[in-house]
PDB file of C-alpha atoms in Angstrom:
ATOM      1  CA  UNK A   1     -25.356   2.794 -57.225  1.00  0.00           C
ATOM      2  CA  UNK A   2     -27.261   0.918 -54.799  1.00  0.00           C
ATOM      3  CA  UNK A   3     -30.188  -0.753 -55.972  1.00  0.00           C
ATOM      4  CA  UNK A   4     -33.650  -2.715 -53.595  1.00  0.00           C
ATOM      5  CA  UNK A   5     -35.980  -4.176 -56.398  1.00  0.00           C
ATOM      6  CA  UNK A   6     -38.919  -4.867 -54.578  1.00  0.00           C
ATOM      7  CA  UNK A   7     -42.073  -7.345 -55.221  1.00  0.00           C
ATOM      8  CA  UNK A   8     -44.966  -8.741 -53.645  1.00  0.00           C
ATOM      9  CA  UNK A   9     -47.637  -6.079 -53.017  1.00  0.00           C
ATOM     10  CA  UNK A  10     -50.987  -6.162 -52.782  1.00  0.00           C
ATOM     11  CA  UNK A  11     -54.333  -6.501 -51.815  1.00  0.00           C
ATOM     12  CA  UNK A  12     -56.036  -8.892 -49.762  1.00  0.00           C
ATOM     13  CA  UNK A  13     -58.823  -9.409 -47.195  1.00  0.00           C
ATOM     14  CA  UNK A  14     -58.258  -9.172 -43.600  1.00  0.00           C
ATOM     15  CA  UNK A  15     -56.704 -12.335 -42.357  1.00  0.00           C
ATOM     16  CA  UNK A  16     -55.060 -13.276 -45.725  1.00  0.00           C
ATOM     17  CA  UNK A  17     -51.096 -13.409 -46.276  1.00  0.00           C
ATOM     18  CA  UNK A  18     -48.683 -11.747 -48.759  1.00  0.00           C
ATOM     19  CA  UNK A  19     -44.743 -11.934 -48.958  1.00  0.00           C
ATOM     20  CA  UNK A  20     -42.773  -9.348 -49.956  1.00  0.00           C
ATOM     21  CA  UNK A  21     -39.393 -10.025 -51.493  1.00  0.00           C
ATOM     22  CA  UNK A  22     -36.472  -7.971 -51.982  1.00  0.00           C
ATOM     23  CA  UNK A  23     -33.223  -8.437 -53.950  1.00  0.00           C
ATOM     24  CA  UNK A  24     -30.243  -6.093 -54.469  1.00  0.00           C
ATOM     25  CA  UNK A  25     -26.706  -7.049 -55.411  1.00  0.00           C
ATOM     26  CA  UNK A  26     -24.518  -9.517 -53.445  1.00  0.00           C
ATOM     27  CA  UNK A  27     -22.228  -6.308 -52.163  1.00  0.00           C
ATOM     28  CA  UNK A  28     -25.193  -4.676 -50.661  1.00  0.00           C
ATOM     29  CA  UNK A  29     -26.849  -7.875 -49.417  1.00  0.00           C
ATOM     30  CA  UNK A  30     -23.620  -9.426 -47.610  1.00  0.00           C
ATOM     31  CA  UNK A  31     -22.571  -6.126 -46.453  1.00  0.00           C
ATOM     32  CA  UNK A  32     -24.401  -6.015 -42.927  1.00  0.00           C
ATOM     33  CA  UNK A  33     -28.436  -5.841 -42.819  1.00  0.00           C
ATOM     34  CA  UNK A  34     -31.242  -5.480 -44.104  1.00  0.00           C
ATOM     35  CA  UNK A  35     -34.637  -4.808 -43.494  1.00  0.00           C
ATOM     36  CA  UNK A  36     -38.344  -3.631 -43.978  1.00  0.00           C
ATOM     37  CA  UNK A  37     -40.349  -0.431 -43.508  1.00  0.00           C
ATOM     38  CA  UNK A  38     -43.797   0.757 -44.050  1.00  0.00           C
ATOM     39  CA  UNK A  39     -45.458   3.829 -44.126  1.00  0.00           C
ATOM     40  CA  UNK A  40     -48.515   5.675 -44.573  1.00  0.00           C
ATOM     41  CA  UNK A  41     -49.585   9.530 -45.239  1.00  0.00           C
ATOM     42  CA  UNK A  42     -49.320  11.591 -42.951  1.00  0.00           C
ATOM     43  CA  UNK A  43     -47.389   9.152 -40.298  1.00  0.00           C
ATOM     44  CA  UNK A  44     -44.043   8.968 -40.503  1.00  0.00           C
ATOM     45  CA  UNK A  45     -41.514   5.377 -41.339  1.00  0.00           C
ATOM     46  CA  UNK A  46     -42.186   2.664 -39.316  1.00  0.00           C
ATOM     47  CA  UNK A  47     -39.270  -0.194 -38.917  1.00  0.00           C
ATOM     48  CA  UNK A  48     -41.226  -3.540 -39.448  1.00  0.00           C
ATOM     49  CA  UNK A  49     -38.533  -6.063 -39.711  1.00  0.00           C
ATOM     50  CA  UNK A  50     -34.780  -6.507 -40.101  1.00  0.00           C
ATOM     51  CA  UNK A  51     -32.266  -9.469 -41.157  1.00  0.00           C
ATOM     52  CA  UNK A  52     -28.853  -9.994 -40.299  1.00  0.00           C
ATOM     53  CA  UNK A  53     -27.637 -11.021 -43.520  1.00  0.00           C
ATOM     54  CA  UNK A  54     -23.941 -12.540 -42.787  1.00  0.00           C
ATOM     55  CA  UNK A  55     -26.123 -14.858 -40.065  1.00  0.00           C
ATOM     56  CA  UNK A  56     -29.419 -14.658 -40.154  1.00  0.00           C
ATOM     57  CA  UNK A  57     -30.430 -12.960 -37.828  1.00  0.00           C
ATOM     58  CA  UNK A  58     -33.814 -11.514 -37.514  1.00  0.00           C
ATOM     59  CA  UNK A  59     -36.051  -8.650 -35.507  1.00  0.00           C
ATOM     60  CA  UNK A  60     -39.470  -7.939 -35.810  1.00  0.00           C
ATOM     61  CA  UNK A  61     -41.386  -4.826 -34.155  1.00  0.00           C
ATOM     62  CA  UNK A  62     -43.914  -5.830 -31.501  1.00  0.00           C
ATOM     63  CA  UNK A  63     -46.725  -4.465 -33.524  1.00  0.00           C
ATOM     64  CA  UNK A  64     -45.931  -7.554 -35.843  1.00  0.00           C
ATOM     65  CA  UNK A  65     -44.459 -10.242 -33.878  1.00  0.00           C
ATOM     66  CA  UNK A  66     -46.159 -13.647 -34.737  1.00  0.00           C
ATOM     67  CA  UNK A  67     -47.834 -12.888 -37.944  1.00  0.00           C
ATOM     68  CA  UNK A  68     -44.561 -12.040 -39.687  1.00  0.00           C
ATOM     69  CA  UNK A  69     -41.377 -13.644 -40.338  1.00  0.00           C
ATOM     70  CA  UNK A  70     -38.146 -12.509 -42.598  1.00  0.00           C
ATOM     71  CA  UNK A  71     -35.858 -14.666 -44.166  1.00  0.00           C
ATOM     72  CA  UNK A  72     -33.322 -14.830 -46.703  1.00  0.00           C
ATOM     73  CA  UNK A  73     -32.043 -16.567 -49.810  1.00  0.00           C
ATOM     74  CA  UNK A  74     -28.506 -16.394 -50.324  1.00  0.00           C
ATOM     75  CA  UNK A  75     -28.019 -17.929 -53.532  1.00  0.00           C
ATOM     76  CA  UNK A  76     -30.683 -15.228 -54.952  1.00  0.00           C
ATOM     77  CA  UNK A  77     -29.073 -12.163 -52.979  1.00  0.00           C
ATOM     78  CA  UNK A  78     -32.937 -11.757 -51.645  1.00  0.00           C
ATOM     79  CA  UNK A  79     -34.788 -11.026 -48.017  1.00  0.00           C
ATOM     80  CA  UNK A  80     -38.417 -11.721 -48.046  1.00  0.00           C
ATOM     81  CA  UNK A  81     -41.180 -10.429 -45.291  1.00  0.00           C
ATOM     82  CA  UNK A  82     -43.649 -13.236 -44.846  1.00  0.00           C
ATOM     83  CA  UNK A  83     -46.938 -11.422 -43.857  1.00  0.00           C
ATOM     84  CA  UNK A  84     -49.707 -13.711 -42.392  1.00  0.00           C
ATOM     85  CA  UNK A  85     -52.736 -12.412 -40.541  1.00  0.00           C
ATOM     86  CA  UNK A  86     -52.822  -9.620 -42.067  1.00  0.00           C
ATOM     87  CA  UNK A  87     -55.036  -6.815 -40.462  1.00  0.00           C
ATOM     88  CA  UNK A  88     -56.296  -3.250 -42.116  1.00  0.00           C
ATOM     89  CA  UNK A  89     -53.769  -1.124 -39.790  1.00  0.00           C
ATOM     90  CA  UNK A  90     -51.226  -3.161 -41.923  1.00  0.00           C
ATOM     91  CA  UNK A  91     -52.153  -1.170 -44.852  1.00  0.00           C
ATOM     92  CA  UNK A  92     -49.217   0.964 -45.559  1.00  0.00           C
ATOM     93  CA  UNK A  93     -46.546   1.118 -48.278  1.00  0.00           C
ATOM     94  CA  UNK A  94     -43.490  -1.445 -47.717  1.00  0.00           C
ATOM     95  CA  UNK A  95     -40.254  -0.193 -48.240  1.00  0.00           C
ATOM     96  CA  UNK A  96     -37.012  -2.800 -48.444  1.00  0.00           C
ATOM     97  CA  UNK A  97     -33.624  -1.487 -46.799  1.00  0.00           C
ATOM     98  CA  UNK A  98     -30.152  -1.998 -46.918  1.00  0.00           C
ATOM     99  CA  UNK A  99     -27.249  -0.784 -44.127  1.00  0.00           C
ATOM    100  CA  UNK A 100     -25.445   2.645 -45.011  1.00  0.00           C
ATOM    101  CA  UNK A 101     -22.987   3.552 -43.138  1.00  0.00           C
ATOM    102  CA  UNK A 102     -24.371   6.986 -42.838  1.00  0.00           C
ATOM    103  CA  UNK A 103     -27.689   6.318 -43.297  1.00  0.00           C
ATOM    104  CA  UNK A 104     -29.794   8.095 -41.337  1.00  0.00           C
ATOM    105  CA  UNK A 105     -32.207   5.713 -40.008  1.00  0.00           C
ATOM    106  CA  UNK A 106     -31.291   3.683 -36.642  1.00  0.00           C
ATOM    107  CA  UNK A 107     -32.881   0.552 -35.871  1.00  0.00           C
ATOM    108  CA  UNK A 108     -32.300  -3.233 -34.230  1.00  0.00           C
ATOM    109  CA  UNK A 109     -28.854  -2.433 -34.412  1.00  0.00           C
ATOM    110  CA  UNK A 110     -28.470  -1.278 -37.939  1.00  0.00           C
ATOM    111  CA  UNK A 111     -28.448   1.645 -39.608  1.00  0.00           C
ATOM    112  CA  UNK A 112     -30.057   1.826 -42.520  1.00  0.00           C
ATOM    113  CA  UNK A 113     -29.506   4.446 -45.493  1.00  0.00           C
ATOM    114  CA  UNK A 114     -30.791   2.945 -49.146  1.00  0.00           C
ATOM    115  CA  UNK A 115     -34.234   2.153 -50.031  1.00  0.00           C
ATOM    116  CA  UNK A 116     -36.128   0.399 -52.291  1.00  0.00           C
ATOM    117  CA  UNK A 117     -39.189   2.112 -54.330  1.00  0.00           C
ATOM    118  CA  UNK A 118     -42.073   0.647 -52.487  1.00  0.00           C
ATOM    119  CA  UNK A 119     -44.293  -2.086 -52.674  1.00  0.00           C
ATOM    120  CA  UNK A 120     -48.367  -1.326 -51.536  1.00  0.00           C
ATOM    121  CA  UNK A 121     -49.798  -3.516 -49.306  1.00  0.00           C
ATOM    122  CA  UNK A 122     -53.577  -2.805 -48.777  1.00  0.00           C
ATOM    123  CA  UNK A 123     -55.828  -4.886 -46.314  1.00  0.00           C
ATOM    124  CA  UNK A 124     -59.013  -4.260 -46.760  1.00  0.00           C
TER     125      UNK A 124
END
């Protein structure tokens, strides 16, 4: 059983910064990629972020290239989401990812297919 503990939500003014961590076992974290998600109601997933995990790679959607940055801490089997500038269309809830082989959702290369429970990020 695959498991995404997630952390870090919030709320903060517009401008401000929040980070977002995520840490699953070292199986599920070495395996391929991960990466982060975030959606509102109504609208469906939107692919924020992803991490390369065997090298570090990383891949950030245009709508937040600049303002935020993933990394990784391999000791801690963790990927964070550093969110700075933070704007009200970021409002949304985060979700944390991890590569499934059969998962159903394509993106930067991976494909991801387990999810963590959601963290809330509200800039307001």
């Amino acid at each position: 059983h695959v498991q995404l503990v997630e952390s870090g939500g919030g709320s903060v003014h517009p401008g401000g910064s929040l980070k977002l961590s995520c840490t699953t076992s070292l199986v599920t974290y070495r395996d391929n990629c991960m990466g982060w998600f975030r959606q509102v109601p109504g609208k469906e997933r939107e692919a924020v972020a992803s991490i390369y995990t065997p090298l570090g790679g990383t891949y950030c959607a245009d709508s937040v290239k600049g303002r935020f940055t993933s990394s990784q801490d391999n000791a801690k089997n963790t990927v964070t989401l550093q969110m700075n500038s933070l704007k009200p269309e970021d409002t949304a809830m985060y979700y944390c990812a991890a590569y499934n082989f059969i998962g159903t959702m394509n993106w930067a290369g991976c494909r991801f297919g387990y999810w963590g429970q959601g963290t809330q990020v509200t800039v307001s």
